[in-house]
Short mmCIF file of C-alpha atoms in Angstrom, two decimals:
data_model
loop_
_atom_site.label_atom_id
_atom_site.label_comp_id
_atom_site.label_asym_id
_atom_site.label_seq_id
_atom_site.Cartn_x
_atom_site.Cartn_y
_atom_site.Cartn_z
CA UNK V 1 -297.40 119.15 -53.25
CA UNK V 2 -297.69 121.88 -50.82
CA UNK V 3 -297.71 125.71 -52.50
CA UNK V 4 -296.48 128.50 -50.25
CA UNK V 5 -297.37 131.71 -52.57
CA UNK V 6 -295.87 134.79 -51.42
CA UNK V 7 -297.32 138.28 -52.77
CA UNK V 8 -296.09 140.85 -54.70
CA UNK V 9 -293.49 139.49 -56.41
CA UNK V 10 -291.92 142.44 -56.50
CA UNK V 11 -291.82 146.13 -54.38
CA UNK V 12 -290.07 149.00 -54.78
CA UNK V 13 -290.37 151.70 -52.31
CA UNK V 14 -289.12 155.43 -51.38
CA UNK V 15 -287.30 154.86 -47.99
CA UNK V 16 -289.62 155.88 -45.08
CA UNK V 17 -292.67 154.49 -46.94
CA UNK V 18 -293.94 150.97 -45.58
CA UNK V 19 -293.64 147.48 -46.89
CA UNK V 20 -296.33 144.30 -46.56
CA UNK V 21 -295.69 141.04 -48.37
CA UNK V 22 -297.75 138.35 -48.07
CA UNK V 23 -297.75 134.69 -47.51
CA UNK V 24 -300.45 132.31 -48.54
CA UNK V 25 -300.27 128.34 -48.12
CA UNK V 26 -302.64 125.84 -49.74
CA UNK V 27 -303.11 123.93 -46.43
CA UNK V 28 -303.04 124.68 -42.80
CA UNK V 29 -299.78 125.31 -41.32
CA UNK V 30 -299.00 124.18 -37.73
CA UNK V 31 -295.69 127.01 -37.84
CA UNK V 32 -294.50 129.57 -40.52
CA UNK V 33 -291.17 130.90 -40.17
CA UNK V 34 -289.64 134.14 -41.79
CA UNK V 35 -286.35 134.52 -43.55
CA UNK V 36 -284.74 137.59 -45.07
CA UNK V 37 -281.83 136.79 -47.92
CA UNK V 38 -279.75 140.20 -48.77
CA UNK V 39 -278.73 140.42 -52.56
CA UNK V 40 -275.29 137.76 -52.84
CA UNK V 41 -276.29 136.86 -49.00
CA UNK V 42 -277.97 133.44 -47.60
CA UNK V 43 -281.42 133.19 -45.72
CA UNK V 44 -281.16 134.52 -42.49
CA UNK V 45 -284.30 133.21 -39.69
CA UNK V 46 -285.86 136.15 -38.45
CA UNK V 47 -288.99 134.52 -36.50
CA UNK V 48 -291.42 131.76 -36.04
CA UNK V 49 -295.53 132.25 -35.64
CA UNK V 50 -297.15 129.38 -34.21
CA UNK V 51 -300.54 129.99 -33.23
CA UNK V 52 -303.44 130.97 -34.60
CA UNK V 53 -303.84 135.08 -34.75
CA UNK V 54 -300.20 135.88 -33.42
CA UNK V 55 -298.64 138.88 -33.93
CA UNK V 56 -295.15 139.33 -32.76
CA UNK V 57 -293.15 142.36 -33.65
CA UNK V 58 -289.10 143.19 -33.94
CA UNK V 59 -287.99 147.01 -33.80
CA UNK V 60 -290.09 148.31 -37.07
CA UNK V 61 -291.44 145.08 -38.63
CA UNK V 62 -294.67 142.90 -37.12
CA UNK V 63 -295.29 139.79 -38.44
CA UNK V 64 -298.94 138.45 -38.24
CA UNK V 65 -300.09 134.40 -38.24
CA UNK V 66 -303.46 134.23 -39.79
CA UNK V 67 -306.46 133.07 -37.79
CA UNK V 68 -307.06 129.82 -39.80
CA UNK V 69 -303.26 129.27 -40.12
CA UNK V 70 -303.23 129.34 -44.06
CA UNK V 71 -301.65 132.94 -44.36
CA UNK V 72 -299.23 135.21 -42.72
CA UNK V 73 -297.63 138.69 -43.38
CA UNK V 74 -294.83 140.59 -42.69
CA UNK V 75 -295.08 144.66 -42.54
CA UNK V 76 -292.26 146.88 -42.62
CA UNK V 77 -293.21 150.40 -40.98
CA UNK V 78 -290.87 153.71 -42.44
CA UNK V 79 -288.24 151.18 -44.79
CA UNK V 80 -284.66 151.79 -44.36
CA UNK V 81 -282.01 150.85 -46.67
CA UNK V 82 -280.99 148.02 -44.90
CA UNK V 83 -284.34 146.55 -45.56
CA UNK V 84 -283.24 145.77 -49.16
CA UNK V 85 -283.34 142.47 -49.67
CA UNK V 86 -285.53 139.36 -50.78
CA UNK V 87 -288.43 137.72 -48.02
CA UNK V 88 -289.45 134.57 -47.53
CA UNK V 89 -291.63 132.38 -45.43
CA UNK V 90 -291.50 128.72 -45.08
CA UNK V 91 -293.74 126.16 -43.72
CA UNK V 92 -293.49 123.20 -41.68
CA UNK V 93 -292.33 120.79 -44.52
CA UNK V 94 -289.58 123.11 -44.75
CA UNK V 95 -290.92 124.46 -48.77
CA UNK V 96 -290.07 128.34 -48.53
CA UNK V 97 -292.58 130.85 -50.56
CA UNK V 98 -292.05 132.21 -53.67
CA UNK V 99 -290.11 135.61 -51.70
CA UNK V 100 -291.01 139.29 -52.18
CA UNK V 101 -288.12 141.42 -53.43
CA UNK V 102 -288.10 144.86 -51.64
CA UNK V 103 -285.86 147.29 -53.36
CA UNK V 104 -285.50 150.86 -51.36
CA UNK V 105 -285.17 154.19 -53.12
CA UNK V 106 -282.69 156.45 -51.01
CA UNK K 1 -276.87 129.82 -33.80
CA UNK K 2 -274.36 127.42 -36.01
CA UNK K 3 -271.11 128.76 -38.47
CA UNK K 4 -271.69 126.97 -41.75
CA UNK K 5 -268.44 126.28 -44.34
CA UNK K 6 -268.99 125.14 -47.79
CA UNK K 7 -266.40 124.78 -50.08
CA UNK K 8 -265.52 125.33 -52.99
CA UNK K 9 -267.62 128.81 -53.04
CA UNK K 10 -267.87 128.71 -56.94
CA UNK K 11 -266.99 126.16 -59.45
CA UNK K 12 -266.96 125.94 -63.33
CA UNK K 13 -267.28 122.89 -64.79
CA UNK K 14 -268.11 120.88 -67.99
CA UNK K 15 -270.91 119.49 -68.84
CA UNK K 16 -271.13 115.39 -68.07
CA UNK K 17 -268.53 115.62 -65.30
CA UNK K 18 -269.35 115.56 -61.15
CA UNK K 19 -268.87 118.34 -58.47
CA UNK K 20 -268.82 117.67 -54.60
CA UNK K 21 -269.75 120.02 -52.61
CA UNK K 22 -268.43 120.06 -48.56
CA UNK K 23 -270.37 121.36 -45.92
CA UNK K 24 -269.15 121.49 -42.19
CA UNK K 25 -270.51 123.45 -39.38
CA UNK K 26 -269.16 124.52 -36.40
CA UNK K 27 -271.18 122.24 -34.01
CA UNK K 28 -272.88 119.11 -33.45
CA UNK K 29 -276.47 119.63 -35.34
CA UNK K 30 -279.90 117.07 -35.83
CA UNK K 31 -280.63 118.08 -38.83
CA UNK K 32 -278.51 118.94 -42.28
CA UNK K 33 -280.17 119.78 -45.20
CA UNK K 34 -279.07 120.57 -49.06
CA UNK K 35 -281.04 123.30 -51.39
CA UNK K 36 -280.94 124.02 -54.85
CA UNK K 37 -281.30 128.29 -55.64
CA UNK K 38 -281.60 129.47 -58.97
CA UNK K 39 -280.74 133.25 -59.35
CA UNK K 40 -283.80 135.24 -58.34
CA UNK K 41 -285.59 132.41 -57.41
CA UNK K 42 -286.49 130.64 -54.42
CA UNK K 43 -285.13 128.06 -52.35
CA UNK K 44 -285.98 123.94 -53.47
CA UNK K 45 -285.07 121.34 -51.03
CA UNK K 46 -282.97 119.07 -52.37
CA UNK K 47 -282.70 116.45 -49.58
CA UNK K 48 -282.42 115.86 -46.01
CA UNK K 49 -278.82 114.26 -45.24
CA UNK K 50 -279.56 111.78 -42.21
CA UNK K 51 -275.94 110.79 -40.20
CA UNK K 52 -275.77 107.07 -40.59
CA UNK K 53 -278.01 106.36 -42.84
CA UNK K 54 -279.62 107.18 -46.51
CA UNK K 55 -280.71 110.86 -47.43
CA UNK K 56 -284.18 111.60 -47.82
CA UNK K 57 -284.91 112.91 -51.52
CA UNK K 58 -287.60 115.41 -52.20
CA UNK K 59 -290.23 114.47 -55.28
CA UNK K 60 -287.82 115.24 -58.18
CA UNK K 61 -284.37 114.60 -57.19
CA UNK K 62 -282.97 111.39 -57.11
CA UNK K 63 -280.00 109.77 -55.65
CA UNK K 64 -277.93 108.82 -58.28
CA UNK K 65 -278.17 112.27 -59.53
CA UNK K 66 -277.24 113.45 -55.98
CA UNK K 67 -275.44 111.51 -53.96
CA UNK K 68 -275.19 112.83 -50.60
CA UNK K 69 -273.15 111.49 -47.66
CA UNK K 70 -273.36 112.23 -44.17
CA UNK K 71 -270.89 111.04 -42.11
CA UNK K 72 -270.80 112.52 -38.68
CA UNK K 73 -273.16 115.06 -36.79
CA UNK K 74 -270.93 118.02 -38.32
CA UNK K 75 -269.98 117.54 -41.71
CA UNK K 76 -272.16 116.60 -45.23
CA UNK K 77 -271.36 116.10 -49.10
CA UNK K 78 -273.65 116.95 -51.48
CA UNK K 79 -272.35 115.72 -54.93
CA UNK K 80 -273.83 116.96 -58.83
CA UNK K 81 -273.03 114.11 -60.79
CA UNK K 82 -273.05 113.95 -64.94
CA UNK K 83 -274.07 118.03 -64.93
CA UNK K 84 -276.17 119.67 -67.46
CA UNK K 85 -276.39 123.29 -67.76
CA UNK K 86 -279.77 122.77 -66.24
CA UNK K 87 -277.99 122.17 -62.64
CA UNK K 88 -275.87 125.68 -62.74
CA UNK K 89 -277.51 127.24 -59.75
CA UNK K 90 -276.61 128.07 -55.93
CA UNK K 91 -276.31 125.01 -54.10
CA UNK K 92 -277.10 125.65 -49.87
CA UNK K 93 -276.15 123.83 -47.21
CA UNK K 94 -278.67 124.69 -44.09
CA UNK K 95 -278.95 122.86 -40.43
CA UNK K 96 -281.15 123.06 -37.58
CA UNK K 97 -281.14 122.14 -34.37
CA UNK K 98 -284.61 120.32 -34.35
CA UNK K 99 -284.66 116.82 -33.21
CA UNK K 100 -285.88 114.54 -36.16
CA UNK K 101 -288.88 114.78 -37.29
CA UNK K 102 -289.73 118.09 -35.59
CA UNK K 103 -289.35 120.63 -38.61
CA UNK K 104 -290.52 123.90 -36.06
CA UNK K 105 -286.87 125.15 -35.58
CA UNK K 106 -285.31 127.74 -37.10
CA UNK K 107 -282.55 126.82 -39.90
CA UNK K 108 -279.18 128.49 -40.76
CA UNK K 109 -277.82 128.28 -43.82
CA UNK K 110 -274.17 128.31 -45.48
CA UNK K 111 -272.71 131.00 -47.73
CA UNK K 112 -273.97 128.95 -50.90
CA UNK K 113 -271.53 127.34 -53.83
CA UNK K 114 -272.51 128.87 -57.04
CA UNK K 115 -272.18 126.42 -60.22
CA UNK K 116 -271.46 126.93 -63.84
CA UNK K 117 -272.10 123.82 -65.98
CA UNK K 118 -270.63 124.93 -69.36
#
């Protein structure tokens, strides 16, 4: 079945420093949407990328659709603690990544 | 966006016995859907719950394992029958707004009902 691989695994960061996971599919995605899950919380949408090469940006973080649609990334400029949390995209067949927990150092 | 119930929040139970879980949202939605969510892990889909007519099972659940009913446009069961301590996980009710078939809208999820199988 479809594998959405998400990259590192883990992150922990000093607050102010910046934050990149990364989100790799085994097929080419027609969408990939972004979710953000705080520790006890449930996945909340943050965006959608649709075409090829988008980049789309909210306040500090700018998420970025691949050019051949297999891979997409989400940057986090200068982290705050309210960052903390767990990431995940999820492709068209609704299969979320593997998620990229980013823990923040005060 | 849609307000998601599920009830009970947390259960206990024995091994060999059944849980239902209840999920109603606020609104009239297309789409319901039930995951599975082990502690640290990510999210598996379950199941799409279809109103009127038989869920749709991903490749490794089945129905008789878990039943799921969908009854109106607002409202879904999703029900853990003869548990293991294998099922003890966060169980997620999500919806979206996306007509059928058209999986490029965003979903919202439910608080989650944790479960022990002892």
């Amino acid at each position: 079945g479809q594998q959405v691989m998400q990259i590192p695994q883990y992150q922990h960061v000093q607050e102010g420093e910046d934050f990149t996971t990364y989100c790799n599919s085994s097929t080419t995605l027609s969408n990939i949407q972004w979710y953000k899950q705080r520790p006890g919380g449930h996945p909340v949408f943050l965006i959608q990328l649709v075409k090829s090469g988008e980049v789309k940006k909210q306040k500090r973080l700018t998420f970025q659709f691949g050019e051949a649609k297999k891979n997409s990334s989400l940057h986090i400029t200068a982290t705050q603690t309210t960052d903390v949390g767990t990431y995940f995209c999820r492709n068209e067949k609704l299969t979320f990544g593997t998620g990229t927990r980013l823990t923040i150092i005060p | 966006s849609a307000v998601i119930s599920q009830k009970p929040s947390r259960d206990i139970c024995q091994r060999g016995t059944s849980l239902t879980i209840q999920c109603q949202v606020d609104s009239q939605v297309t789409m319901m859907f039930w995951y599975r969510q082990q502690p640290g892990q990510s999210l598996t889909l379950i199941a799409t719950a279809n109103q009127g007519s038989e869920a749709t099972y991903e490749s490794g659940f089945v129905i008789d394992k878990f039943p799921i009913s969908r009854p109106n446009l607002t409202f879904s069961t999703l029900t853990v029958s003869n548990m293991s301590p294998e099922d003890s996980s966060i169980y997620l009710c999500s919806v979206s707004s996306g007509a059928s078939g058209i999986r490029r809208y965003e979903q919202y999820f439910g608080p989650g009902t944790r479960l022990t199988v002892t």
